[in-house]
Coordinates of C-alpha atoms in Angstrom, one line a residue:
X1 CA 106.0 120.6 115.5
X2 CA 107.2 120.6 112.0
X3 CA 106.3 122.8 109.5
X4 CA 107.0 123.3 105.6
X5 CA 108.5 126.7 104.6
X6 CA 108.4 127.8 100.8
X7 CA 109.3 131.0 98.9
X8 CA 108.6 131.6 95.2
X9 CA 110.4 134.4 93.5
X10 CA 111.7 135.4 89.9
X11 CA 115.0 136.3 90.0
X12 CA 117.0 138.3 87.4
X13 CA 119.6 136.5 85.0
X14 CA 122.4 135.0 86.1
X15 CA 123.5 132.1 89.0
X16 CA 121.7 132.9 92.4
X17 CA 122.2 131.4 95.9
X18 CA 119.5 129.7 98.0
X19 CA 120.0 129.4 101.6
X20 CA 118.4 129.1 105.1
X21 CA 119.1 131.6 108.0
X22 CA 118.8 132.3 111.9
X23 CA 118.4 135.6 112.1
X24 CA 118.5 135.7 115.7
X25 CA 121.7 135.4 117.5
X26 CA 121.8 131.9 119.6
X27 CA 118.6 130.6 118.3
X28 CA 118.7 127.1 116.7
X29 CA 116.3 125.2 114.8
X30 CA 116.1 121.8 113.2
X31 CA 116.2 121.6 109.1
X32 CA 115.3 119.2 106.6
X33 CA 114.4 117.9 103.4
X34 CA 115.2 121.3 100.8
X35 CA 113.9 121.4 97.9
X36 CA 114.1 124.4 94.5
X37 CA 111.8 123.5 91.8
X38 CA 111.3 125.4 88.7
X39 CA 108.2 126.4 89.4
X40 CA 105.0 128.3 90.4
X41 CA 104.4 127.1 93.4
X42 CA 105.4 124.4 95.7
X43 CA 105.0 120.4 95.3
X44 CA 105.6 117.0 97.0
X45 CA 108.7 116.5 98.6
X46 CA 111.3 115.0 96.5
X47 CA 114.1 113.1 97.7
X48 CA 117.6 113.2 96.2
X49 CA 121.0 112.3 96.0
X50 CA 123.4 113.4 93.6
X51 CA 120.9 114.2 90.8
X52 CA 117.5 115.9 90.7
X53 CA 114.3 113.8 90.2
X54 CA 110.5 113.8 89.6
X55 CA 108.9 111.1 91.4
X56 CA 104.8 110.7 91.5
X57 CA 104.0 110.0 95.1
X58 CA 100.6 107.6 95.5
X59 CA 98.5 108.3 98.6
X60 CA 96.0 105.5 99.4
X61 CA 92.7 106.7 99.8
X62 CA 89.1 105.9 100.6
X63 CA 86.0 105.9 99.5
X64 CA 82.7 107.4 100.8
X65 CA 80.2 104.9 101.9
X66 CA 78.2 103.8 98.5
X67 CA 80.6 105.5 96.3
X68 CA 82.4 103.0 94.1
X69 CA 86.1 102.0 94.7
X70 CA 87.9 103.5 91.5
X71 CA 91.6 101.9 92.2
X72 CA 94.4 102.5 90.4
X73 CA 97.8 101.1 90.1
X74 CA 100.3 102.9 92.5
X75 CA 103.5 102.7 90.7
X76 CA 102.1 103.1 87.1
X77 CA 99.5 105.1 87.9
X78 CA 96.8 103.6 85.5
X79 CA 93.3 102.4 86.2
X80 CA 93.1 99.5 88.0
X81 CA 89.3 99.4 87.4
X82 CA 86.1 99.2 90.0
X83 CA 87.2 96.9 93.3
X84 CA 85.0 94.2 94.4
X85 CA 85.6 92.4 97.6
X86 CA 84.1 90.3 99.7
X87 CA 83.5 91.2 103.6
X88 CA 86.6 90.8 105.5
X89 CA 87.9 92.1 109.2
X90 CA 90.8 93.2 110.5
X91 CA 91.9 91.4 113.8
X92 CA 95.4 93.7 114.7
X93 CA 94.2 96.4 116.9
X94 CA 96.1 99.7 116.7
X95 CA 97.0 99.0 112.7
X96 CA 98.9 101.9 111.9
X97 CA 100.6 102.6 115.8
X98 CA 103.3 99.6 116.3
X99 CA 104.2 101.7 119.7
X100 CA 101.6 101.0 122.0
X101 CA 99.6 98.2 123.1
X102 CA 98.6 95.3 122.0
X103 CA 101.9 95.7 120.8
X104 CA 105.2 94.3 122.1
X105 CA 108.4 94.9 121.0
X106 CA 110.7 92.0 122.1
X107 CA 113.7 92.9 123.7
X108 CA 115.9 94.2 121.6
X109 CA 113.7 96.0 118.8
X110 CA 112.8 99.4 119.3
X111 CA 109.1 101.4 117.9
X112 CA 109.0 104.7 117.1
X113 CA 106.0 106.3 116.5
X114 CA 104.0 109.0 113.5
X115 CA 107.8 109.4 112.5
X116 CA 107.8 109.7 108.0
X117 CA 104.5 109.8 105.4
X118 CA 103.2 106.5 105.5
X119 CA 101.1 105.2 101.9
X120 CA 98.2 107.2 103.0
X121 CA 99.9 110.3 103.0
X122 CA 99.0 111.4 107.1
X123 CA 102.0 111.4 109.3
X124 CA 101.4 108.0 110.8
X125 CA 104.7 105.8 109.6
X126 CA 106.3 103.9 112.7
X127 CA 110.6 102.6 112.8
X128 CA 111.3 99.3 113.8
X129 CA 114.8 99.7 114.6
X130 CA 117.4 97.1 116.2
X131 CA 119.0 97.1 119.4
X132 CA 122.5 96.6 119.8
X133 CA 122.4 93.3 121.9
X134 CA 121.7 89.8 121.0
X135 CA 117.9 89.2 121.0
X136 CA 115.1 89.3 118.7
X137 CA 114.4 92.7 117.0
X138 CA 110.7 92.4 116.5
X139 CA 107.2 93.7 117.7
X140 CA 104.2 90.8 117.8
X141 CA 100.9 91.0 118.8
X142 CA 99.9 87.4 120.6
X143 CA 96.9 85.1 121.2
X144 CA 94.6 85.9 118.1
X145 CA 92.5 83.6 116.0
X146 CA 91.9 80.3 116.3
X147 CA 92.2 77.2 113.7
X148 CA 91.8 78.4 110.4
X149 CA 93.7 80.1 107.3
X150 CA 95.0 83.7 107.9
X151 CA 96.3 86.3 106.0
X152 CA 98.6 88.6 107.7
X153 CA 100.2 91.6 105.5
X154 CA 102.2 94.6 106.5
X155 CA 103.3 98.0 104.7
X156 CA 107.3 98.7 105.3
X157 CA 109.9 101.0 104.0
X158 CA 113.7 100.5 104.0
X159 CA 116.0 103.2 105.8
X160 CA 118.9 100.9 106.3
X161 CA 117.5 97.7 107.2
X162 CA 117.0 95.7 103.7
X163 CA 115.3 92.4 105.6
X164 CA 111.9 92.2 106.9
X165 CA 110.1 89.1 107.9
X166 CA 106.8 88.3 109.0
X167 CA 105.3 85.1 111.1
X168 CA 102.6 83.4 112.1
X169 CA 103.6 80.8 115.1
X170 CA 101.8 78.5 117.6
X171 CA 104.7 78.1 119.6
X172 CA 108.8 76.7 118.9
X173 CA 107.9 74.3 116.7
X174 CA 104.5 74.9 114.8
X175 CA 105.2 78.3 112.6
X176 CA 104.8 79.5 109.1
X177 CA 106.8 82.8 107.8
X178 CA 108.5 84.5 105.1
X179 CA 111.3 87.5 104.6
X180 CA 111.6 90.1 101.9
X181 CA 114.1 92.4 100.9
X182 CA 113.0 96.1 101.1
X183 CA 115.4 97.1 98.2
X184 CA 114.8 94.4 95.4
X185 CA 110.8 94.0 96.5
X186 CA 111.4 90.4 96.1
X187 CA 109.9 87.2 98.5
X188 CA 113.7 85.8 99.5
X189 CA 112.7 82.7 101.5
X190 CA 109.7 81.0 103.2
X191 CA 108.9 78.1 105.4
X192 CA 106.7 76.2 107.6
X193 CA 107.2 73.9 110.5
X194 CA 104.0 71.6 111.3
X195 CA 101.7 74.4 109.4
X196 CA 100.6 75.0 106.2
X197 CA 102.0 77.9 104.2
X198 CA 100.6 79.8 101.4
X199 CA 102.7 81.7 98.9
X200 CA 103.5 85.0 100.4
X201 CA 103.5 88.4 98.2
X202 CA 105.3 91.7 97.8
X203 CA 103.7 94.6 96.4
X204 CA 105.1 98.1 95.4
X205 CA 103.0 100.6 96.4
X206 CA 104.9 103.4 95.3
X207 CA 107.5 105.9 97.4
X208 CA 109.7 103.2 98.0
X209 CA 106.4 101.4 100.2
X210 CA 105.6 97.4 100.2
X211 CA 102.9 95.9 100.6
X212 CA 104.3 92.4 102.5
X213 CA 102.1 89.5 103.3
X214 CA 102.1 85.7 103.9
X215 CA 99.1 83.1 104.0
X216 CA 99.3 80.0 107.4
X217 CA 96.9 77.8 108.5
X218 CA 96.7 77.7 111.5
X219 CA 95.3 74.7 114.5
X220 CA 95.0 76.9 117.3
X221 CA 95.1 80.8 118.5
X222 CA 98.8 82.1 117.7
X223 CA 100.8 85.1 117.6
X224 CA 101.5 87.6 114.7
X225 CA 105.5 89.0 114.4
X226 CA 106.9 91.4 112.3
X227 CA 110.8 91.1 112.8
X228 CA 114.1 93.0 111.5
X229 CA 116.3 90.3 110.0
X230 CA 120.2 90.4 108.9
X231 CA 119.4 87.4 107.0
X232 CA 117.7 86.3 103.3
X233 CA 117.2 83.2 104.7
X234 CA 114.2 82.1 106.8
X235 CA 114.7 80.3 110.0
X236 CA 112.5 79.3 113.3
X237 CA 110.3 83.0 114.0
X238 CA 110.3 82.0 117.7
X239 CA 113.9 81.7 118.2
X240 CA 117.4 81.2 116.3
X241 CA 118.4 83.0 113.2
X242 CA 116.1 85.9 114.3
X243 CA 117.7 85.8 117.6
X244 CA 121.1 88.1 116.4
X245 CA 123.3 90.8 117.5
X246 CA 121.8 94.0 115.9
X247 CA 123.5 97.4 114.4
X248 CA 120.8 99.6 114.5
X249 CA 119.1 99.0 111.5
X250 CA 115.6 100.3 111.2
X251 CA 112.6 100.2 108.7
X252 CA 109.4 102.1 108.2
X253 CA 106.5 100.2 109.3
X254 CA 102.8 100.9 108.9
X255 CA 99.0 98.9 108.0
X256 CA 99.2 95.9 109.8
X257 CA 96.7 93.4 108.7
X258 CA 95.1 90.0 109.8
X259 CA 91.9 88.7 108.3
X260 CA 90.8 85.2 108.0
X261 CA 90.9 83.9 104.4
X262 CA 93.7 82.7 101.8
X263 CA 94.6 86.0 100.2
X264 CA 94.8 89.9 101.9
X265 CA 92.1 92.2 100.7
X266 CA 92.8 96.1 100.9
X267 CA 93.6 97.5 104.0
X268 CA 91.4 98.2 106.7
X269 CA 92.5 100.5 109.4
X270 CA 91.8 99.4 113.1
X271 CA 92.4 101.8 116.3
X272 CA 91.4 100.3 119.6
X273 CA 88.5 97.3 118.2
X274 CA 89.0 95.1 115.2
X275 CA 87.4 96.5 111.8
X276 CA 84.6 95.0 109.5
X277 CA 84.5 96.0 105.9
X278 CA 81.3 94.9 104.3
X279 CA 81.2 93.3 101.1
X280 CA 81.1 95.0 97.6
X281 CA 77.6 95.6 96.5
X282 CA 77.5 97.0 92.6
X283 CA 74.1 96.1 92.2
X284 CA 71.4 97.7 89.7
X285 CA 67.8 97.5 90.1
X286 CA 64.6 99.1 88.7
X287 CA 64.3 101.4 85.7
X288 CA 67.6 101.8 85.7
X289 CA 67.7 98.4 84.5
X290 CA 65.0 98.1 82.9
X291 CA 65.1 100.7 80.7
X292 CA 67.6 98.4 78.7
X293 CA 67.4 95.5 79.6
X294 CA 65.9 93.0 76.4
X295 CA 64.3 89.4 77.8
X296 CA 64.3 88.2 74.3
X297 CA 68.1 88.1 73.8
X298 CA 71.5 90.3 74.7
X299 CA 74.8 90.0 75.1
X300 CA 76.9 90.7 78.5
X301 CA 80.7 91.4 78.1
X302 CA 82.7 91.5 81.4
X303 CA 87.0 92.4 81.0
X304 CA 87.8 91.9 84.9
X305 CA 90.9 90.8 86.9
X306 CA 89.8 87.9 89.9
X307 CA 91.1 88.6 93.0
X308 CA 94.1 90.8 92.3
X309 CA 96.4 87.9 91.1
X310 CA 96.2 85.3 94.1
X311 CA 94.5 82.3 94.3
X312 CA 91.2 81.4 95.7
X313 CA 90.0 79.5 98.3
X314 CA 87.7 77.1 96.1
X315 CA 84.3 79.2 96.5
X316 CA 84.5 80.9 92.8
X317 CA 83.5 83.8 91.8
X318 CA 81.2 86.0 89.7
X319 CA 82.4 87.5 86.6
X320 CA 78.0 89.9 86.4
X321 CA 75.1 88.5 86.5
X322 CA 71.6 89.1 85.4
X323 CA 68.9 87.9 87.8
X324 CA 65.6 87.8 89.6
X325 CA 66.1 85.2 92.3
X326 CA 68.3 82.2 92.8
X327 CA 66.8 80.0 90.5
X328 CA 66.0 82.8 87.2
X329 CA 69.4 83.8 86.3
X330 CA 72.1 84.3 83.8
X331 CA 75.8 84.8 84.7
X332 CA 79.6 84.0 84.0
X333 CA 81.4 82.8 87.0
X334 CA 84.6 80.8 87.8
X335 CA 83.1 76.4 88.5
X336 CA 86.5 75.8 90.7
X337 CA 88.3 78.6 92.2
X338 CA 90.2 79.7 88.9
X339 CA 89.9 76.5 87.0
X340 CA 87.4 76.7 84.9
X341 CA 85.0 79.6 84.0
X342 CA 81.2 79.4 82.4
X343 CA 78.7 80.9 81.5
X344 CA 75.6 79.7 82.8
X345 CA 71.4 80.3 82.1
X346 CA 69.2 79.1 85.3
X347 CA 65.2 78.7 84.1
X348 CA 63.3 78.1 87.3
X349 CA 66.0 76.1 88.6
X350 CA 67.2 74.0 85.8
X351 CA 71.2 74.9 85.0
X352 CA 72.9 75.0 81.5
X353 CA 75.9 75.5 82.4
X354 CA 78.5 75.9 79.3
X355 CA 82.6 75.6 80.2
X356 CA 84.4 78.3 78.1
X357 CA 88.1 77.5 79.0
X358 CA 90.3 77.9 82.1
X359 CA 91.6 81.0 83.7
X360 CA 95.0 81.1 85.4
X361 CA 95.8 83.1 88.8
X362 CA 96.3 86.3 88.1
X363 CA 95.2 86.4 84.8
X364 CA 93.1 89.1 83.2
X365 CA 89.3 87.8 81.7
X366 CA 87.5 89.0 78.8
X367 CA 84.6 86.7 78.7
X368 CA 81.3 86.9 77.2
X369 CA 77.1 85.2 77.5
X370 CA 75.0 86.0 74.5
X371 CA 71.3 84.2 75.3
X372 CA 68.2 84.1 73.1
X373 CA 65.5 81.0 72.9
X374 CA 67.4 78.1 72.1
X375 CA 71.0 78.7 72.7
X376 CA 73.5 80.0 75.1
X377 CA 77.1 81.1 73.7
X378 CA 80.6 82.6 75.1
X379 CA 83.8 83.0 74.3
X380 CA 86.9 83.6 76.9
X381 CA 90.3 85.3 76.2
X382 CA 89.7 84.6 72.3
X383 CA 89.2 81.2 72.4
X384 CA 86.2 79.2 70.3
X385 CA 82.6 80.0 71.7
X386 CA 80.8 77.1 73.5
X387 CA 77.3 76.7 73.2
X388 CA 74.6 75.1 74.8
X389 CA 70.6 74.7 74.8
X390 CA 68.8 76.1 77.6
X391 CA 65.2 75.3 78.8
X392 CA 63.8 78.9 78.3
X393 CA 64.9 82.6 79.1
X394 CA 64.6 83.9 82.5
X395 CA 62.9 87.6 82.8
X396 CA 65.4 89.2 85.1
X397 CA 65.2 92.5 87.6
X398 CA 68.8 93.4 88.1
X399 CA 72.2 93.3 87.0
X400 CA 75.3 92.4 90.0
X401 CA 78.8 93.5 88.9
X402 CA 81.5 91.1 89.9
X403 CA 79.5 89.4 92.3
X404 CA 76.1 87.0 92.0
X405 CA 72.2 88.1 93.1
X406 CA 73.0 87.5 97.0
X407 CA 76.4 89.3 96.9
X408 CA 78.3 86.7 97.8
X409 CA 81.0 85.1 95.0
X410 CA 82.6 88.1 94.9
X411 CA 85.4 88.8 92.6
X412 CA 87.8 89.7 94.7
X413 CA 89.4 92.1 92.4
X414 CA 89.0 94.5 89.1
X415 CA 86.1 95.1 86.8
X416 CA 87.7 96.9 84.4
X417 CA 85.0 96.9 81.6
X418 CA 81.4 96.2 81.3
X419 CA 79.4 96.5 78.3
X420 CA 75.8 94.8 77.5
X421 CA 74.2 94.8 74.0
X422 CA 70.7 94.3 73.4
X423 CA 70.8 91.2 71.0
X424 CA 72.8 88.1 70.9
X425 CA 75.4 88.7 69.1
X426 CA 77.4 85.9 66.2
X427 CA 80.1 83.7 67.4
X428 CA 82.6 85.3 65.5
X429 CA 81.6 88.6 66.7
X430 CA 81.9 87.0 70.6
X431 CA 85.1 85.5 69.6
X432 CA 86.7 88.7 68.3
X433 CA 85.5 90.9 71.2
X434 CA 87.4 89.1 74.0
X435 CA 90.1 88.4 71.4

């Protein structure tokens, strides 16, 4: 039942006085969050203390079925570039409501429900908040997934809790889990006991938002925990250090996320039934490509970002790629996860494959292919072009951006720039442009 007031006025010269009334005698009402901006009209909400402030506020959004996914960096606010993922789903149900079932809180944590903004801007943030007995001070959602690797990532917001750790657990003595502090946005321990962890992340997402996750494999179906902590340091999820006498603390929680695979993917927002997001498909076909495209000989120049800084899981992936079918193609695509990147020509099924250097996790690529009849070149990150000799030139029918002809490969992260030129360009000229 809350609603935003505003008034704009100009007043006259001199100090004035801004205040809020009851106008009616015994009435009361609940007030919050003033603001007086110099100003037209009114804007975001911004928070302050003891000095004013301008602070951009991200909202994550979403995109229209076949409309490309334009990101952009929530704290800096600069392009990210055009998002590629693969198909992932989202086992939590109820994602953004930690108050209701299948969600428990344990005994001494408390959920309150659609309580601040949460980082899509709707009114949909939940508080975890302790109880003030000794128990754990956590909500978990129980028997999910089966063996395998899992990513499970949350959104959260300090108040006054500074601690928040997430874990993945079999039972007392097979666990994996992490905590972070809410005020520094740093990873301050992680562990594993029997299972295999992966190194967890936090991410800013602006408004004083993180994006938390960690990475277990699991060997059977296991239980997901997001638990208030007084502690930096990690300690059995199931029972123990998280087992403490609380204060009250509390932190914003919101976008729970499991999916099976080694890294988390953007969020996917459940209800009551898991969530499938198909893959990325940027694919172009028919006069649209062929209205450029030259068999003879060209040059494709790809500046992307693989899979948003995390590691792989040793499929690879595809930088573009010109092709017709699985054996007529010409592309640039990691060999070993992010080892070692190529370019590659495929003539009815016979590979020349040529190694242009190694790219590092989380490391931007400007990598290049110029073909014609008798050579294949590239260059990556200013480094020396590599050649090779392929068997012939394949005629091609499409072009796939940052994934291969059967969308699968997929980057995983940014394609920031694109560019294709029409003849094969010198090695010095390859060299300089992903210099």
């Amino acid at each position: 039942s809350w609603v935003r007031y505003s008034i704009t006025a100009t007043p006259t010269a001199g100090a004035k006085t801004v205040g809020i009334q009851i106008v009616t005698s015994g009435d009361a009402i609940n007030i919050a969050f003033g603001q007086l901006e110099n100003r037209s009209s009114v804007t975001a909400y911004n928070a302050t203390t003891t000095a004013a402030l301008t602070n951009y506020i991200p909202v994550l959004q979403t995109a229209a079925i076949n409309a490309p996914r334009l990101d952009y960096s929530p704290t800096a606010g600069t392009p990210n570039g055009l998002l590629i993922e693969e198909q992932r789903t989202n086992l939590v149900i109820q994602s953004a409501n930690f108050a209701i079932s299948p969600w428990i809180p344990h005994v001494a944590g408390t959920v309150t429900a659609a309580t601040n903004i949460s980082p899509d801007g709707t009114l949909s943030a939940n508080i975890l908040t302790e109880g003030l007995t000794t128990n754990f001070h956590d909500v978990y959602q129980g028997s999910l997934g089966a063996a395998g690797t899992y990513t499970f990532s949350c959104y959260a917001k300090n108040i006054t809790g500074t601690w928040l750790n997430l874990a993945i657990y079999q039972n007392s003595t097979t666990w994996g889990s992490a905590i972070f502090n809410l005020i520094t946005g740093i990873t301050t321990s992680s562990a594993s006991n029997t299972l295999t962890l992966g190194t967890p992340s936090i991410t800013a997402v602006g408004n004083g938002w993180y994006r938390c996750s960690i990475t277990v494999t699991t060997t059977a179906s296991f239980t997901i925990s997001i638990n208030l902590t007084n502690t930096a340091t990690v300690g059995n999820p199931t029972y123990g250090i998280q087992n403490y006498t609380g204060t009250g603390n509390s932190i914003y929680l919101w976008g729970a996320q499991l999916e099976a695979g080694a890294f988390p993917t953007s969020y996917i927002p459940t209800v009551a039934s898991q969530v499938t997001r198909s893959a990325d498909s940027a694919v172009m076909t028919g006069t649209n490509f062929s209205s450029w495209y030259n068999i003879a000989q060209g040059t494709l120049f790809v500046n992307a970002l693989p899979n948003k800084g995390f590691p792989v899981s040793g499929t690879g992936y595809c930088f573009a790629e010109l092709s017709k079918d699985a054996n007529n193609r010409i592309y640039v695509s990691s060999q070993t996860g992010v080892a070692n990147l190529a370019a590659t020509i495929a003539y009815n099924g016979t590979f020349t494959t040529t190694v242009l250097g190694t790219l590092a996790s989380g490391q931007n690529g400007l990598v290049n292919i110029a073909y014609q009849n008798g050579s294949v070149n590239g260059s990556l990150n200013g480094g020396s072009t590599i050649s090779a000799i392929p068997l012939g030139i394949p005629q091609q029918t499409s072009l796939s951006i940052g994934t291969n002809y059967a969308t699968t490969f997929n980057i995983n992260g940014y394609i920031r720039k694109l560019q294709y030129y029409p003849i094969a360009l010198s090695n010095a000229e390859l060299q300089e442009m992903t210099s």
